[in-house]
Short mmCIF file of C-alpha atoms and ligand atoms in Angstrom, two decimals:
data_model
loop_
_atom_site.label_atom_id
_atom_site.label_comp_id
_atom_site.label_asym_id
_atom_site.label_seq_id
_atom_site.Cartn_x
_atom_site.Cartn_y
_atom_site.Cartn_z
CA MET A 1 -19.70 -53.90 13.46
CA ASN A 2 -19.82 -56.14 10.25
CA PHE A 3 -17.81 -55.52 7.31
CA PHE A 4 -20.51 -53.77 5.37
CA ALA A 5 -21.49 -51.43 8.47
CA ARG A 6 -17.88 -50.44 8.68
CA PHE A 7 -17.19 -49.78 5.05
CA ILE A 8 -20.38 -47.35 5.15
CA PHE A 9 -19.01 -45.61 8.45
CA ILE A 10 -15.41 -45.20 6.97
CA ALA A 11 -16.89 -43.88 3.85
CA PHE A 12 -19.10 -41.65 5.64
CA PHE A 13 -16.40 -40.41 7.63
CA THR A 14 -14.10 -39.79 4.59
CA VAL A 15 -16.90 -38.05 2.92
CA SER A 16 -17.50 -35.73 5.68
CA LEU A 17 -13.74 -35.01 6.34
CA SER A 18 -13.45 -34.09 2.83
CA PHE A 19 -16.50 -31.77 2.82
CA VAL A 20 -15.41 -29.86 5.64
CA SER A 21 -11.67 -29.56 4.28
CA CYS A 22 -13.12 -28.35 0.90
CA ARG A 23 -15.20 -25.80 2.57
CA LYS A 24 -12.51 -24.89 4.93
CA ALA A 25 -8.62 -24.17 4.80
CA GLU A 26 -7.43 -23.08 1.28
CA ALA A 27 -4.05 -22.32 1.76
CA ALA A 28 -2.85 -18.61 1.02
CA ARG A 29 -3.76 -17.95 -2.81
CA THR A 30 -1.41 -16.03 -5.13
CA GLU A 31 -2.24 -14.52 -8.39
CA LEU A 32 -0.95 -12.14 -10.60
CA VAL A 33 -2.78 -8.90 -10.71
CA PHE A 34 -1.96 -5.06 -11.14
CA GLY A 35 1.02 -6.42 -13.19
CA THR A 36 2.39 -7.68 -9.79
CA VAL A 37 2.43 -10.83 -7.43
CA CYS A 38 -0.56 -10.71 -5.19
CA THR A 39 -1.13 -12.81 -2.06
CA VAL A 40 -3.78 -13.19 0.45
CA ASN A 41 -3.60 -15.45 3.38
CA ALA A 42 -6.76 -15.63 5.64
CA PHE A 43 -5.16 -18.46 7.64
CA ASP A 44 -7.87 -20.77 9.20
CA ASP A 45 -10.68 -18.86 7.74
CA GLY A 46 -9.39 -19.04 4.27
CA THR A 47 -11.88 -20.64 2.08
CA THR A 48 -12.03 -21.38 -1.61
CA GLU A 49 -15.27 -19.33 -1.73
CA LEU A 50 -13.53 -16.44 0.09
CA TYR A 51 -10.36 -16.22 -1.95
CA ASN A 52 -12.43 -16.48 -5.36
CA SER A 53 -14.37 -13.46 -4.22
CA LEU A 54 -11.42 -11.43 -3.22
CA PHE A 55 -9.65 -12.25 -6.48
CA GLU A 56 -12.53 -11.66 -8.52
CA ARG A 57 -12.84 -8.04 -6.75
CA LEU A 58 -8.89 -7.54 -7.45
CA HIS A 59 -9.06 -8.59 -11.26
CA SER A 60 -12.23 -6.27 -11.57
CA MET A 61 -10.15 -3.42 -10.22
CA ASP A 62 -7.32 -3.96 -12.17
CA GLU A 63 -9.59 -3.85 -15.42
CA LYS A 64 -10.83 -0.37 -14.61
CA PHE A 65 -7.67 1.24 -13.54
CA SER A 66 -4.93 -0.50 -15.71
CA THR A 67 -2.99 1.65 -17.95
CA SER A 68 -1.65 -1.20 -20.03
CA LYS A 69 -5.13 -2.63 -21.09
CA SER A 70 -6.91 -0.32 -23.79
CA ASN A 71 -10.34 -0.77 -22.49
CA SER A 72 -9.68 0.12 -18.66
CA GLU A 73 -11.81 3.04 -17.68
CA ILE A 74 -8.43 5.16 -17.28
CA GLU A 75 -7.26 4.32 -20.69
CA LYS A 76 -10.41 5.39 -22.29
CA ILE A 77 -10.01 8.62 -20.51
CA ASN A 78 -6.34 8.81 -21.80
CA ALA A 79 -7.78 8.05 -25.50
CA ALA A 80 -10.31 10.63 -25.29
CA ALA A 81 -7.85 13.57 -23.93
CA GLY A 82 -8.34 16.68 -25.79
CA LYS A 83 -11.39 15.36 -27.42
CA SER A 84 -14.32 14.20 -25.22
CA ALA A 85 -15.11 13.62 -21.70
CA VAL A 86 -15.55 9.89 -20.53
CA GLU A 87 -18.26 8.57 -17.92
CA ILE A 88 -16.74 6.50 -15.38
CA SER A 89 -17.71 4.20 -12.31
CA ASP A 90 -18.18 5.63 -8.95
CA GLU A 91 -15.19 3.61 -7.91
CA VAL A 92 -12.62 5.17 -10.48
CA LEU A 93 -13.95 8.61 -9.76
CA PHE A 94 -13.72 8.11 -5.89
CA VAL A 95 -10.05 7.28 -6.27
CA LEU A 96 -9.15 9.69 -8.83
CA LYS A 97 -10.55 12.43 -6.43
CA ILE A 98 -8.63 11.09 -3.79
CA ALA A 99 -5.49 11.25 -5.96
CA LEU A 100 -6.50 14.64 -6.99
CA SER A 101 -6.47 15.60 -3.30
CA PHE A 102 -3.07 14.37 -2.66
CA ALA A 103 -1.75 16.36 -5.59
CA GLU A 104 -3.05 19.42 -4.00
CA ILE A 105 -1.77 18.81 -0.45
CA THR A 106 1.63 17.81 -1.78
CA ASN A 107 1.72 20.82 -4.17
CA GLY A 108 1.81 18.29 -7.11
CA ALA A 109 4.63 16.27 -5.90
CA PHE A 110 1.95 13.63 -6.22
CA ASP A 111 0.20 14.04 -9.55
CA PRO A 112 -1.98 11.67 -11.01
CA THR A 113 -1.54 13.25 -14.39
CA VAL A 114 2.25 12.25 -14.52
CA GLY A 115 1.12 9.73 -16.96
CA PRO A 116 3.06 11.13 -20.23
CA LEU A 117 6.38 10.91 -18.22
CA VAL A 118 5.82 7.55 -17.22
CA LYS A 119 5.01 6.54 -20.64
CA LEU A 120 8.04 8.21 -21.95
CA TRP A 121 10.50 6.62 -19.80
CA GLY A 122 8.87 3.30 -20.00
CA ILE A 123 10.30 1.83 -16.86
CA ASN A 124 9.82 -1.77 -16.86
CA THR A 125 8.80 -2.10 -20.50
CA GLU A 126 10.81 -3.28 -23.26
CA TYR A 127 11.06 0.21 -24.60
CA ALA A 128 12.67 1.62 -21.49
CA ARG A 129 15.10 4.39 -22.51
CA VAL A 130 16.71 7.79 -21.25
CA PRO A 131 14.53 10.23 -23.27
CA GLU A 132 16.10 13.49 -24.87
CA GLN A 133 15.47 16.73 -23.04
CA TRP A 134 13.06 18.04 -25.63
CA GLU A 135 10.83 14.94 -24.99
CA ILE A 136 10.81 15.78 -21.43
CA ASP A 137 10.02 19.23 -21.73
CA ASN A 138 7.22 18.44 -24.09
CA ALA A 139 5.96 15.66 -21.67
CA LEU A 140 6.14 18.10 -18.87
CA LYS A 141 3.51 20.44 -20.54
CA LEU A 142 0.81 17.73 -20.48
CA VAL A 143 1.44 17.26 -16.71
CA ASP A 144 -0.85 19.36 -14.55
CA TRP A 145 -3.43 17.63 -11.96
CA SER A 146 -5.38 21.03 -11.72
CA ARG A 147 -6.67 20.83 -15.21
CA VAL A 148 -8.34 17.56 -14.91
CA LYS A 149 -12.06 18.39 -15.07
CA ILE A 150 -14.62 16.24 -13.40
CA GLU A 151 -18.59 16.92 -13.95
CA GLU A 152 -20.44 14.69 -12.18
CA ASN A 153 -19.28 11.01 -13.34
CA LYS A 154 -17.49 12.51 -16.36
CA VAL A 155 -13.80 13.16 -16.81
CA PHE A 156 -12.15 15.18 -19.09
CA LEU A 157 -8.27 15.76 -20.01
CA PRO A 158 -8.20 18.93 -21.89
CA VAL A 159 -5.08 18.65 -23.96
CA GLU A 160 -4.44 15.52 -26.43
CA GLY A 161 -1.40 13.64 -25.01
CA MET A 162 -2.33 14.16 -21.33
CA ARG A 163 -2.61 10.68 -19.40
CA LEU A 164 -3.87 9.59 -15.98
CA ASP A 165 -1.90 7.23 -14.06
CA LEU A 166 -3.16 5.91 -10.81
CA GLY A 167 -0.53 3.40 -10.35
CA GLY A 168 0.74 5.27 -7.26
CA ILE A 169 -2.21 4.82 -5.27
CA VAL A 170 -4.36 1.92 -6.65
CA LYS A 171 -2.87 -1.05 -4.99
CA GLY A 172 -3.27 0.91 -1.68
CA TYR A 173 -7.03 1.47 -2.32
CA ALA A 174 -7.39 -2.57 -3.55
CA ALA A 175 -5.83 -3.37 -0.31
CA ASP A 176 -8.11 -1.41 1.86
CA VAL A 177 -11.35 -3.02 -0.13
CA LEU A 178 -9.61 -6.47 0.48
CA ALA A 179 -9.24 -5.73 4.33
CA PHE A 180 -12.90 -4.70 4.60
CA MET A 181 -13.83 -7.69 2.53
CA VAL A 182 -12.14 -10.06 4.77
CA LYS A 183 -13.43 -8.48 7.71
CA GLU A 184 -17.09 -8.38 6.47
CA ALA A 185 -16.57 -12.39 5.92
CA GLY A 186 -15.70 -12.81 9.50
CA VAL A 187 -11.97 -13.75 9.13
CA LYS A 188 -10.21 -13.12 12.29
CA CYS A 189 -6.52 -12.30 10.68
CA ALA A 190 -5.35 -12.03 7.45
CA VAL A 191 -2.24 -10.93 5.63
CA ILE A 192 -2.68 -9.16 2.22
CA ASP A 193 0.24 -8.56 0.34
CA LEU A 194 -0.38 -6.72 -3.14
CA GLY A 195 3.28 -6.84 -4.72
CA GLY A 196 4.97 -5.58 -1.31
CA ASN A 197 1.95 -3.31 -0.61
CA ILE A 198 0.84 -5.09 2.78
CA TYR A 199 -2.17 -4.91 5.02
CA VAL A 200 -2.01 -6.86 8.16
CA ALA A 201 -5.63 -7.20 9.45
CA GLY A 202 -6.80 -8.27 12.78
CA LYS A 203 -5.10 -10.18 15.51
CA LYS A 204 -2.56 -13.30 15.33
CA LYS A 205 -4.02 -16.34 16.76
CA ASP A 206 -1.64 -16.17 19.53
CA ARG A 207 -2.18 -12.29 19.97
CA SER A 208 1.34 -11.53 19.18
CA LEU A 209 2.37 -8.28 17.31
CA TRP A 210 2.71 -8.68 13.38
CA ARG A 211 6.03 -8.78 11.88
CA VAL A 212 6.56 -6.96 8.71
CA GLY A 213 10.02 -6.63 7.31
CA VAL A 214 11.27 -3.79 5.34
CA LYS A 215 13.42 -4.55 2.60
CA ASN A 216 17.20 -3.49 2.52
CA PRO A 217 17.33 -1.34 -0.55
CA GLN A 218 20.90 -2.27 -1.27
CA ASN A 219 19.86 -6.03 -1.33
CA PRO A 220 15.91 -6.02 -1.63
CA GLU A 221 15.53 -9.46 -2.54
CA HIS A 222 17.77 -11.17 0.20
CA SER A 223 17.75 -9.01 3.34
CA THR A 224 15.65 -6.65 5.24
CA ALA A 225 16.91 -3.58 6.73
CA ILE A 226 14.41 -3.94 9.76
CA THR A 227 11.42 -5.86 10.89
CA LEU A 228 8.58 -4.02 12.24
CA SER A 229 6.35 -5.52 14.94
CA LEU A 230 3.11 -4.03 14.75
CA PRO A 231 -0.75 -4.23 15.57
CA GLU A 232 -3.27 -4.26 12.50
CA ASN A 233 -1.81 -1.76 9.90
CA SER A 234 -1.09 -1.06 6.43
CA VAL A 235 2.95 -0.95 5.39
CA VAL A 236 3.57 0.28 2.04
CA THR A 237 7.28 1.06 0.68
CA SER A 238 8.28 3.22 -2.33
CA GLY A 239 11.56 2.55 -3.36
CA VAL A 240 14.47 2.72 -5.92
CA TYR A 241 14.84 -0.81 -6.47
CA GLU A 242 11.16 -1.73 -7.45
CA ARG A 243 11.16 -1.00 -10.99
CA PHE A 244 14.13 0.54 -12.67
CA PHE A 245 16.79 0.14 -15.31
CA ILE A 246 20.47 1.22 -15.40
CA LYS A 247 22.14 3.27 -18.07
CA ASN A 248 25.88 4.13 -17.73
CA ASN A 249 26.01 3.36 -14.18
CA ILE A 250 23.01 5.57 -13.30
CA ARG A 251 19.79 3.97 -11.97
CA TYR A 252 16.59 5.30 -13.41
CA HIS A 253 13.71 4.13 -11.34
CA HIS A 254 9.74 4.67 -11.63
CA ILE A 255 9.05 7.58 -9.38
CA ILE A 256 9.02 10.68 -11.51
CA ASN A 257 9.36 14.42 -10.10
CA PRO A 258 6.62 16.12 -11.92
CA LYS A 259 8.45 19.34 -11.87
CA THR A 260 11.68 18.12 -13.43
CA GLY A 261 10.33 15.07 -15.58
CA TYR A 262 13.26 12.73 -14.21
CA PRO A 263 13.17 9.89 -11.68
CA VAL A 264 13.69 11.48 -8.42
CA ASP A 265 17.32 11.74 -7.38
CA ASN A 266 17.54 13.09 -3.83
CA GLY A 267 19.80 10.50 -2.21
CA LEU A 268 17.00 8.40 -0.67
CA THR A 269 16.51 4.91 -1.50
CA SER A 270 13.15 3.89 0.19
CA VAL A 271 10.09 5.54 2.16
CA THR A 272 7.94 3.23 4.15
CA ILE A 273 4.52 4.40 5.41
CA VAL A 274 2.54 2.88 8.21
CA SER A 275 -0.99 3.50 8.86
CA LYS A 276 -4.39 1.96 8.93
CA SER A 277 -5.29 3.08 5.42
CA SER A 278 -3.43 1.54 2.74
CA THR A 279 -4.86 4.02 0.37
CA ALA A 280 -2.97 6.82 2.41
CA CYS A 281 -0.12 4.70 2.76
CA ASP A 282 0.29 4.17 -1.06
CA ALA A 283 -0.21 7.91 -2.01
CA LEU A 284 2.02 9.10 0.84
CA SER A 285 4.76 6.50 0.18
CA THR A 286 5.18 7.96 -3.19
CA SER A 287 4.50 11.51 -2.16
CA LEU A 288 7.25 11.40 0.77
CA PHE A 289 9.73 9.91 -1.68
CA ILE A 290 9.41 12.76 -4.06
CA LEU A 291 9.35 15.47 -1.07
CA GLY A 292 12.47 14.27 0.70
CA MET A 293 12.66 14.10 4.58
CA GLU A 294 12.21 17.63 5.76
CA LYS A 295 8.83 18.43 3.68
CA GLY A 296 7.74 14.78 4.12
CA PHE A 297 7.76 14.67 7.70
CA ALA A 298 6.26 18.08 8.03
CA LEU A 299 3.30 16.87 5.46
CA LEU A 300 2.58 13.86 8.14
CA LYS A 301 2.38 16.46 11.02
CA GLN A 302 -0.20 18.84 8.79
CA LEU A 303 -2.06 15.36 7.91
CA GLU A 304 -2.30 14.31 11.73
CA ARG A 305 -3.92 17.71 12.38
CA GLN A 306 -6.20 17.68 9.52
CA ASN A 307 -7.34 13.97 10.10
CA PHE A 308 -9.76 15.27 12.69
CA PRO A 309 -10.90 18.26 11.20
CA THR A 310 -12.41 21.07 13.36
CA ALA A 311 -15.47 23.12 12.63
CA GLY A 312 -13.41 25.85 10.95
CA ILE A 313 -12.61 23.49 7.95
CA THR A 314 -15.36 23.55 5.52
CA VAL A 315 -16.29 20.60 3.63
CA LYS A 316 -15.46 20.90 -0.05
CA GLU A 317 -18.18 18.91 -1.66
CA LYS A 318 -20.51 16.28 -0.39
CA THR A 319 -20.43 13.11 -2.26
CA ALA A 320 -21.91 10.74 0.15
CA ASP A 321 -25.45 10.78 1.82
CA SER A 322 -24.24 12.09 5.40
CA THR A 323 -21.59 13.47 7.59
CA ASP A 324 -20.80 12.12 10.98
CA GLY A 325 -20.62 15.47 12.62
CA MET A 326 -16.74 15.55 12.41
CA GLY A 327 -16.98 16.93 8.96
CA MET A 328 -15.94 13.57 7.28
CA TRP A 329 -17.86 12.11 4.37
CA LEU A 330 -19.22 8.87 5.23
CA PHE A 331 -18.33 6.06 3.25
CA GLY A 332 -18.25 2.43 4.48
CA SER A 333 -21.53 2.71 6.50
CA GLY A 334 -23.94 1.43 4.04
CA ALA A 335 -22.87 3.38 1.01
CA VAL A 336 -23.29 1.40 -2.04
CA ASN A 337 -21.97 2.82 -5.47
CA ASP A 338 -23.03 2.00 -8.93
CA ASP A 339 -21.24 -1.33 -8.87
CA GLY A 340 -23.13 -2.77 -5.96
CA PHE A 341 -20.32 -2.88 -3.58
CA GLU A 342 -19.83 -1.13 -0.15
CA ASN A 343 -16.81 1.41 -0.46
CA PRO A 344 -14.97 1.18 2.63
CA VAL A 345 -12.78 4.17 2.42
CA LYS A 346 -14.08 7.02 4.53
CA LEU A 347 -12.65 10.67 3.72
CA THR A 348 -11.90 13.84 5.80
CA ALA A 349 -13.21 17.24 4.75
CA ALA A 350 -9.73 17.70 2.69
CA GLY A 351 -11.03 14.74 0.62
CA LEU A 352 -8.24 12.37 1.98
CA PRO A 353 -8.67 9.02 3.56
CA PHE A 354 -9.51 9.28 7.34
CA VAL A 355 -7.10 7.38 9.08
CA GLU A 356 -7.77 5.61 12.35
CA LYS A 357 -4.99 5.49 15.11
CA ALA A 358 -3.62 1.87 15.17
CA GLU A 359 -3.52 0.15 18.66
CA GLY A 360 -1.10 1.68 20.95
CA MET A 361 0.44 4.11 18.58
CA ALA A 362 0.55 7.83 19.26
CA ASP A 363 -0.02 8.94 15.76
CA CYS A 364 -1.99 7.96 12.86
CA PHE A 365 0.79 8.22 10.11
CA ASN A 366 4.12 7.20 10.48
CA ALA A 367 7.17 6.99 8.03
CA LEU A 368 10.72 5.45 7.87
CA TYR A 369 13.02 6.90 5.35
CA ILE A 370 15.99 4.87 4.25
CA ASP A 371 18.83 6.90 2.43
CA SER A 372 21.72 5.71 -0.06
CA GLU A 373 24.03 5.06 2.93
CA ASN A 374 21.33 2.83 4.76
CA TYR A 375 20.49 5.22 7.24
CA MET A 376 17.25 5.05 8.76
CA TYR A 377 15.21 8.14 10.07
CA SER A 378 11.68 7.59 11.13
CA THR A 379 8.79 8.83 13.50
CA GLU A 380 8.61 7.93 17.02
CA ASP A 381 5.94 4.92 17.02
CA LEU A 382 8.04 3.09 14.43
CA LYS A 383 11.29 3.27 16.37
CA LYS A 384 9.50 1.51 18.98
CA CYS A 385 8.30 -0.82 16.62
CA TYR A 386 11.85 -1.94 15.56
CA GLY A 387 13.32 -1.63 19.18
CA MET A 388 14.97 1.81 18.94
CA SER A 389 13.69 3.50 21.86
P1 LIG B 401 4.76 3.54 -6.00
O1 LIG B 401 5.24 2.28 -6.10
O2 LIG B 401 3.38 3.47 -5.18
O3 LIG B 401 5.50 4.62 -5.39
O4 LIG B 401 4.33 4.14 -7.20
C1 LIG B 401 4.96 4.25 -8.33
C2 LIG B 401 4.02 4.57 -9.66
O5 LIG B 401 3.30 5.82 -9.45
C3 LIG B 401 4.94 4.68 -10.83
O6 LIG B 401 5.08 3.06 -11.46
C4 LIG B 401 3.82 5.30 -11.71
O7 LIG B 401 2.90 4.61 -12.18
C5 LIG B 401 3.04 6.40 -10.91
N1 LIG B 401 3.93 7.54 -10.45
C6 LIG B 401 5.27 7.75 -10.59
N2 LIG B 401 5.56 9.07 -10.18
C7 LIG B 401 4.61 9.63 -9.72
C8 LIG B 401 3.98 10.81 -9.33
N3 LIG B 401 4.86 12.07 -9.11
N4 LIG B 401 2.97 11.02 -8.63
C9 LIG B 401 2.00 10.17 -8.61
N5 LIG B 401 2.34 8.91 -9.44
C10 LIG B 401 3.43 8.74 -10.02
MG1 LIG B 402 2.53 4.75 -4.08
#
């Protein structure tokens, strides 16, 4: 090969290599969304185009659900409280309805109208403080999920000062959306981490189980309490160490008991939920933290039964165009909403996420509680995941 031919060959080879590498393999991407650090790693299948579309979707959800952006749909509803109903997108309506279903099933322990209390305590803001009792009493009067009025796509909060806050569920929903998107894109395995709200999707290249650490609440930045070995699942933790401030040696954190108006103080330091629905994991980690161990484990058993509804359970409302014969509303099988995307979350007759069983696990919903003495209490499936049985 003469010099010129060799030059052409090398140039061609280099260009084709860089073309391949520009389409392929962008390392995991991290951006700040939902006020937290969000990372997606699609390993060998991660391309710039894929990450662009995933993060575009994440930012668009943040724009709709944020309580810190005045033009978000949630803040428009809040600003119009006591005045007028606000028309919202199918997507926000969908998540709001799920949140209200969790409120119903937890007897209001999980309450998406907890906004006035969240605002009053200001956890994680520069105005965080311990409010006066009269302020808490006033805010408590504005917290009542059963007063949210929904008519078609219009939402109305009947009293001025009422505020929606979907911070306890939206990252889970977003993780489900992203998990769906990566699968649609043909990605074989991915880790989605939205501020610690984890979804491990697909199977690892070497077929081994995923390993997901659960933080040690006593030293969350530097050590893990345990590591779970899991098949595809979502793993979501609610803990006292996530967002808090300390005043007079008392820790005030971000999970508020809607009955007392105070951060939950029940000797627990974290609750981790494992299931194939990140939406369910997120709502349940917050709920089970508030409910405590006894009621929390009982709720999981109840959900396990309701997950496959029998003929006796009536469908409250039909929002999608068909049911699948088990009494489920079918989203995620072609249902495209007003924003032109497919909603990946299927619901049961009770309006809660339908949760598939993870490979090799006995139950659809699993939980791990850690208390202030670092004792751990978990469902049987999880004991196997960290080698306890
Ligand atoms: P998580 O970190 O998922 O447990 O969610 C905590 C977030 O949910 C808080 O930062 C609030 O935005 C919101 N939240 C706090 N208390 C409640 C509650 N009782 N019910 C529903 N959402 C809550
Ligand atoms: Mg949550």
